[in-house]
mmCIF file of C-alpha atoms in Angstrom:
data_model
loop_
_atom_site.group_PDB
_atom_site.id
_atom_site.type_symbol
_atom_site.label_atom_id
_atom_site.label_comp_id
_atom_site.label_asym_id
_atom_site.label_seq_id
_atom_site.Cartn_x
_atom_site.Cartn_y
_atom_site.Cartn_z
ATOM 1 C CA UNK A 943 29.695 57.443 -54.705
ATOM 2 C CA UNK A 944 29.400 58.742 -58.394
ATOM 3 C CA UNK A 945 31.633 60.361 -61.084
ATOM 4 C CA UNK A 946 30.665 64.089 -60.110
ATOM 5 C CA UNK A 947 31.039 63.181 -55.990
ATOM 6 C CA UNK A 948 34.517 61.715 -57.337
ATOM 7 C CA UNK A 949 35.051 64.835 -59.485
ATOM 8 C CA UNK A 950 34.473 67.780 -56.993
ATOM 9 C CA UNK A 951 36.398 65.391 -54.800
ATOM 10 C CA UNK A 952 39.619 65.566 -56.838
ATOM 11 C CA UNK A 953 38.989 69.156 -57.725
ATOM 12 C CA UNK A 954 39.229 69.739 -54.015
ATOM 13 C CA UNK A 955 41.970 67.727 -53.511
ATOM 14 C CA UNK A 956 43.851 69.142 -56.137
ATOM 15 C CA UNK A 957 43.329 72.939 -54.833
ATOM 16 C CA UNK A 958 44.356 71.751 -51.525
ATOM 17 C CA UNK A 959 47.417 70.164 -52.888
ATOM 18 C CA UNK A 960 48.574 73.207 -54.540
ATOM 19 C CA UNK A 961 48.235 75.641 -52.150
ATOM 20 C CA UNK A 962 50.347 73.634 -49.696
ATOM 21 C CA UNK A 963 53.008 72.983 -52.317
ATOM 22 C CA UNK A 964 52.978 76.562 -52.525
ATOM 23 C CA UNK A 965 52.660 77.455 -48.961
ATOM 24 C CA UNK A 966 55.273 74.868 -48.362
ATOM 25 C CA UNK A 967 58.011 76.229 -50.880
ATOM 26 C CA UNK A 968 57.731 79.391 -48.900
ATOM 27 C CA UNK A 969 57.979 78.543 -45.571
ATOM 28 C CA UNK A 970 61.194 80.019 -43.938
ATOM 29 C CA UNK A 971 63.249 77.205 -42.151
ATOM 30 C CA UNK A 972 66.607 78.484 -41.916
ATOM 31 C CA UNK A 973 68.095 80.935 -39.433
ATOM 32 C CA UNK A 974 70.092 83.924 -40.417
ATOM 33 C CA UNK A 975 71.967 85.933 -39.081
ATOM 34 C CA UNK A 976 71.043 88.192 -36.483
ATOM 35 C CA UNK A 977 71.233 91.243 -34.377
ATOM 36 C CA UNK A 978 71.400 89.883 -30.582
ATOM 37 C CA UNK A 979 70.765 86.981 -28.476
ATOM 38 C CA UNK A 980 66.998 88.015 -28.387
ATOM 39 C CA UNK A 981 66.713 88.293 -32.024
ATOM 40 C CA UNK A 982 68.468 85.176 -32.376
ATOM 41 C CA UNK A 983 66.356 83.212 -30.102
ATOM 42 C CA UNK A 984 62.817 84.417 -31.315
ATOM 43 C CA UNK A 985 64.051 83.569 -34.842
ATOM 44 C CA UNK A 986 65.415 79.945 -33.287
ATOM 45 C CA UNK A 987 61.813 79.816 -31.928
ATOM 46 C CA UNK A 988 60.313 80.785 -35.432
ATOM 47 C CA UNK A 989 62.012 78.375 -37.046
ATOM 48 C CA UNK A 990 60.755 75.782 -34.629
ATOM 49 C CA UNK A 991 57.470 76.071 -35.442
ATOM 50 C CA UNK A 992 58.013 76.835 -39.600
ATOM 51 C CA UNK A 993 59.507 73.210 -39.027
ATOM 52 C CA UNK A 994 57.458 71.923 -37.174
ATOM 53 C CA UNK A 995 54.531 73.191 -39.544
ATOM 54 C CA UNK A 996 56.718 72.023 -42.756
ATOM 55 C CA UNK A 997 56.927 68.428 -41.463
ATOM 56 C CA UNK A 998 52.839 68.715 -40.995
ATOM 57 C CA UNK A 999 52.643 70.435 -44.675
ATOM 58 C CA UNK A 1000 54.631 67.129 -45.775
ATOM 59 C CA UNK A 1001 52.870 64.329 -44.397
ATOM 60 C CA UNK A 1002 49.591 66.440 -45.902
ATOM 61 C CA UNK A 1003 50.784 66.325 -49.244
ATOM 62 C CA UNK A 1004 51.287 62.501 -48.953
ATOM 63 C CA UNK A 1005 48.098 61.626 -47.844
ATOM 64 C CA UNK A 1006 46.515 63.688 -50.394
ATOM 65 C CA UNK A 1007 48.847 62.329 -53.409
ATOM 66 C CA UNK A 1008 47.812 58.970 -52.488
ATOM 67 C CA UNK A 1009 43.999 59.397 -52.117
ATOM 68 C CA UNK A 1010 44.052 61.573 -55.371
ATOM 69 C CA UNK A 1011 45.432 58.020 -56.615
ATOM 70 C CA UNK A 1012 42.885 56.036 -55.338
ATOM 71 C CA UNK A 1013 39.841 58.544 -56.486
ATOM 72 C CA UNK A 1014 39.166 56.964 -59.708
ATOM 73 C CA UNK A 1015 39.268 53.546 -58.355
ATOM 74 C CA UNK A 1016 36.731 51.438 -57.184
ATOM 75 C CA UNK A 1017 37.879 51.310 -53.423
ATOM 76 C CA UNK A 1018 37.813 54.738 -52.737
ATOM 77 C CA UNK A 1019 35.368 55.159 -49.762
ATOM 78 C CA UNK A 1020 35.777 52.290 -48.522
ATOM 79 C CA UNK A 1021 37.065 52.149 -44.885
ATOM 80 C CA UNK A 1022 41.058 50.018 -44.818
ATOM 81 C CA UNK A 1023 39.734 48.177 -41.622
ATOM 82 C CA UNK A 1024 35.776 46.954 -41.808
ATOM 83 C CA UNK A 1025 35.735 47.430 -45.967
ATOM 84 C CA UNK A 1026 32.256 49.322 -45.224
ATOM 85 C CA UNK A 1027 31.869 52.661 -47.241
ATOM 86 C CA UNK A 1028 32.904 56.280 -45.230
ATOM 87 C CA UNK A 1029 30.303 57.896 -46.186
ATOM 88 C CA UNK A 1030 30.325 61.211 -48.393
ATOM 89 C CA UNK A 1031 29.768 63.604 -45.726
ATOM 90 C CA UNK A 1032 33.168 62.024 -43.978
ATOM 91 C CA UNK A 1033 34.889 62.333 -47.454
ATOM 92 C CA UNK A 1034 33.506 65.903 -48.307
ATOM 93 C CA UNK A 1035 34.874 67.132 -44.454
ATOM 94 C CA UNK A 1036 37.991 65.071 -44.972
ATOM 95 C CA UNK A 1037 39.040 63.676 -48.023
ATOM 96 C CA UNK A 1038 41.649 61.701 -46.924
ATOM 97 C CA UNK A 1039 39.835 59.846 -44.638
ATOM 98 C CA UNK A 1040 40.567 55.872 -44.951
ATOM 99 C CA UNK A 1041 38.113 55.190 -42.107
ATOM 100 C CA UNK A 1042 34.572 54.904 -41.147
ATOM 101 C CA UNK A 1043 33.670 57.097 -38.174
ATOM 102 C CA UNK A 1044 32.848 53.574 -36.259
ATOM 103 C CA UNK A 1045 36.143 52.404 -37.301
ATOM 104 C CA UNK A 1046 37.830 55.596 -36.553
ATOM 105 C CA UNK A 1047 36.302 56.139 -33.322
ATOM 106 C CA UNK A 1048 37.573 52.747 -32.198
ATOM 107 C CA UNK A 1049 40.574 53.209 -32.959
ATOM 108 C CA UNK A 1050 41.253 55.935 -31.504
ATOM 109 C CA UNK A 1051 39.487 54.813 -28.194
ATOM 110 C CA UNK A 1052 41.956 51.961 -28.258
ATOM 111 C CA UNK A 1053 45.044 54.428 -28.287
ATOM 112 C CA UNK A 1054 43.282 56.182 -25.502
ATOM 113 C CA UNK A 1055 43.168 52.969 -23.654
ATOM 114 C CA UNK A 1056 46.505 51.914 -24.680
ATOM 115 C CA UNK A 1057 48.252 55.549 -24.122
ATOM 116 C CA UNK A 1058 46.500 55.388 -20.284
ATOM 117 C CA UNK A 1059 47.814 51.572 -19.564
#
């Protein structure tokens, strides 16, 4: 991988990161008061899912302040399990990626396997 790969990389990254920051600060997760029951529980249900969806927003912005820490360094692309490199078209579809799609897809054929047992 070279220095302008690395560079759109982090420019994507960094887009990304902002507009879930921003999406994030916005998100409604608190119930006020309402109407009725039935307003009450679709806004009960609402907030469900802005949690739910907040939580996922979280963990996102984790995983994409850490790999915009490890884009400058040398092991960036290189899969956490076989040390083989990911391979640009996994990194441009998902930068976060920390696995090779052999890797990955063994994985998670062993949770399959493990989920079924």
């Amino acid at each position: 991988m070279n220095s302008t790969h690395r560079a759109l990389i982090r420019k994507h990254l960094e887009q990304n990161l902002a507009e879930l920051i921003e999406r994030s600060k916005t998100r409604d997760t608190v119930v006020e008061t309402c109407a009725d029951d039935n307003e009450y529980a679709s806004r009960l249900s609402e907030q469900k899912i802005n949690l739910a969806l907040h939580l996922r927003e979280s963990k996102l912005i984790k995983e994409i302040e850490e790999t915009l820490a490890k884009v400058d360094h040398y092991d960036f692309g290189i899969c956490d399990d076989c040390g083989q490199e990911v391979g640009i078209a996994r990194i441009k579809a998902n930068p976060t990626a920390r696995l090779c799609i052999s890797c990955q897809a063994r994985m998670e054929e062993e949770s399959q396997f493990a989920w079924a047992g």
